Every structure is written in structure tokens, then in C-alpha cells.
Amino acid sequence: MPFPSPTTEDPRQRFEELKVAARAVLEEIIASANEAGWGTQEIAVALSEAAQSLKDDNTVDPDPADEPLVPDAVREQIGHGEQFD
């Protein structure tokens, strides 16, 4: 399900819009997981912990897309006969 674009720049209204959209997506995820045999409570806990993990990751590195896909140490070795697993 695609997320709708925000309709305002007001932070409070944006947050309310986002909560509505996020809830709709979460309801779909929970329904799908229920059909697969997962319980609603365990799904809610897992989603909450996953969201917290993503939030923590974002605090450490707010824009991971700015980083190269290949670490510098590996890039320096490419073409010099070294082998990596």
C-alpha cells in the first residue's frame, strides 16, 4: 500500500495524517500476519520493537544513502590481487 503524500506543511496536521496512514498500513500487516497464523499481540510487539530499532538506527545514521556501498578498505584492495569472501 503506497503512503499518501502530506497535504500540509503544518507539523501537527502532518503528524495526524501520518498516524492515520500508518495505522491503515499496520492494520493490513496485522491482518496478513493473522492469516499466516501469528497472534495480534505478538505482531504488535514485534512491530513496535522493529520500529524502535529503525528509530535507533536513524539516530546513529540519519542518511545511510550518503555512504558508499563498498567500504573504503574493500575499495582500496580491488584490483590488487586480494580475495574477499
GROMACS .gro file of C-alpha atoms in nm:
model
   85
    1MET     CA    1   0.000   0.000   0.000
    2PRO     CA    2   0.156   0.330  -0.100
    3PHE     CA    3   0.168   0.608   0.155
    4PRO     CA    4  -0.025   0.921   0.065
    5SER     CA    5   0.169   1.245   0.031
    6PRO     CA    6   0.124   1.504   0.305
    7THR     CA    7  -0.134   1.771   0.227
    8THR     CA    8   0.003   2.040   0.458
    9GLU     CA    9   0.325   2.182   0.598
   10ASP     CA   10   0.178   2.226   0.947
   11PRO     CA   11   0.369   1.980   1.169
   12ARG     CA   12   0.065   1.886   1.381
   13GLN     CA   13  -0.156   1.816   1.080
   14ARG     CA   14   0.124   1.625   0.905
   15PHE     CA   15   0.167   1.407   1.214
   16GLU     CA   16  -0.206   1.336   1.233
   17GLU     CA   17  -0.217   1.248   0.860
   18LEU     CA   18   0.081   1.022   0.903
   19LYS     CA   19  -0.072   0.842   1.203
   20VAL     CA   20  -0.387   0.768   1.000
   21ALA     CA   21  -0.184   0.639   0.704
   22ALA     CA   22   0.049   0.436   0.927
   23ARG     CA   23  -0.243   0.278   1.111
   24ALA     CA   24  -0.404   0.172   0.783
   25VAL     CA   25  -0.081   0.005   0.672
   26LEU     CA   26  -0.034  -0.161   1.011
   27GLU     CA   27  -0.389  -0.294   1.003
   28GLU     CA   28  -0.313  -0.457   0.667
   29ILE     CA   29   0.011  -0.605   0.801
   30ILE     CA   30  -0.163  -0.739   1.112
   31ALA     CA   31  -0.446  -0.891   0.907
   32SER     CA   32  -0.195  -1.060   0.677
   33ALA     CA   33   0.009  -1.189   0.970
   34ASN     CA   34  -0.309  -1.313   1.145
   35GLU     CA   35  -0.396  -1.509   0.830
   36ALA     CA   36  -0.049  -1.663   0.841
   37GLY     CA   37  -0.103  -1.777   1.199
   38TRP     CA   38   0.056  -1.501   1.408
   39GLY     CA   39  -0.126  -1.355   1.708
   40THR     CA   40  -0.217  -0.988   1.715
   41GLN     CA   41  -0.033  -0.924   2.042
   42GLU     CA   42   0.291  -1.082   1.923
   43ILE     CA   43   0.267  -0.894   1.594
   44ALA     CA   44   0.214  -0.563   1.776
   45VAL     CA   45   0.516  -0.625   1.999
   46ALA     CA   46   0.735  -0.727   1.705
   47LEU     CA   47   0.628  -0.422   1.503
   48SER     CA   48   0.691  -0.193   1.798
   49GLU     CA   49   1.039  -0.335   1.854
   50ALA     CA   50   1.120  -0.320   1.483
   51ALA     CA   51   1.006   0.044   1.471
   52GLN     CA   52   1.223   0.128   1.773
   53SER     CA   53   1.520  -0.042   1.608
   54LEU     CA   54   1.470   0.164   1.292
   55LYS     CA   55   1.440   0.479   1.502
   56ASP     CA   56   1.765   0.392   1.684
   57ASP     CA   57   1.941   0.321   1.353
   58ASN     CA   58   1.823   0.656   1.218
   59THR     CA   59   1.960   0.833   1.526
   60VAL     CA   60   2.302   0.678   1.466
   61ASP     CA   61   2.300   0.734   1.089
   62PRO     CA   62   2.025   0.969   0.966
   63ASP     CA   63   2.115   0.931   0.598
   64PRO     CA   64   2.275   0.594   0.519
   65ALA     CA   65   2.227   0.654   0.146
   66ASP     CA   66   2.516   0.903   0.158
   67GLU     CA   67   2.759   0.624   0.238
   68PRO     CA   68   2.933   0.420  -0.031
   69LEU     CA   69   2.801   0.069  -0.091
   70VAL     CA   70   3.155  -0.072  -0.079
   71PRO     CA   71   3.360   0.013   0.231
   72ASP     CA   72   3.681   0.211   0.171
   73ALA     CA   73   3.906  -0.075   0.284
   74VAL     CA   74   3.750  -0.308   0.028
   75ARG     CA   75   3.756  -0.043  -0.247
   76GLU     CA   76   4.129   0.015  -0.186
   77GLN     CA   77   4.201  -0.357  -0.231
   78ILE     CA   78   4.003  -0.405  -0.553
   79GLY     CA   79   4.236  -0.486  -0.838
   80HIS     CA   80   4.534  -0.562  -0.613
   81GLY     CA   81   4.502  -0.940  -0.616
   82GLU     CA   82   4.338  -0.976  -0.276
   83GLN     CA   83   4.042  -1.208  -0.235
   84PHE     CA   84   3.741  -1.146  -0.019
   85ASP     CA   85   3.482  -1.398   0.096
   0.00000   0.00000   0.00000
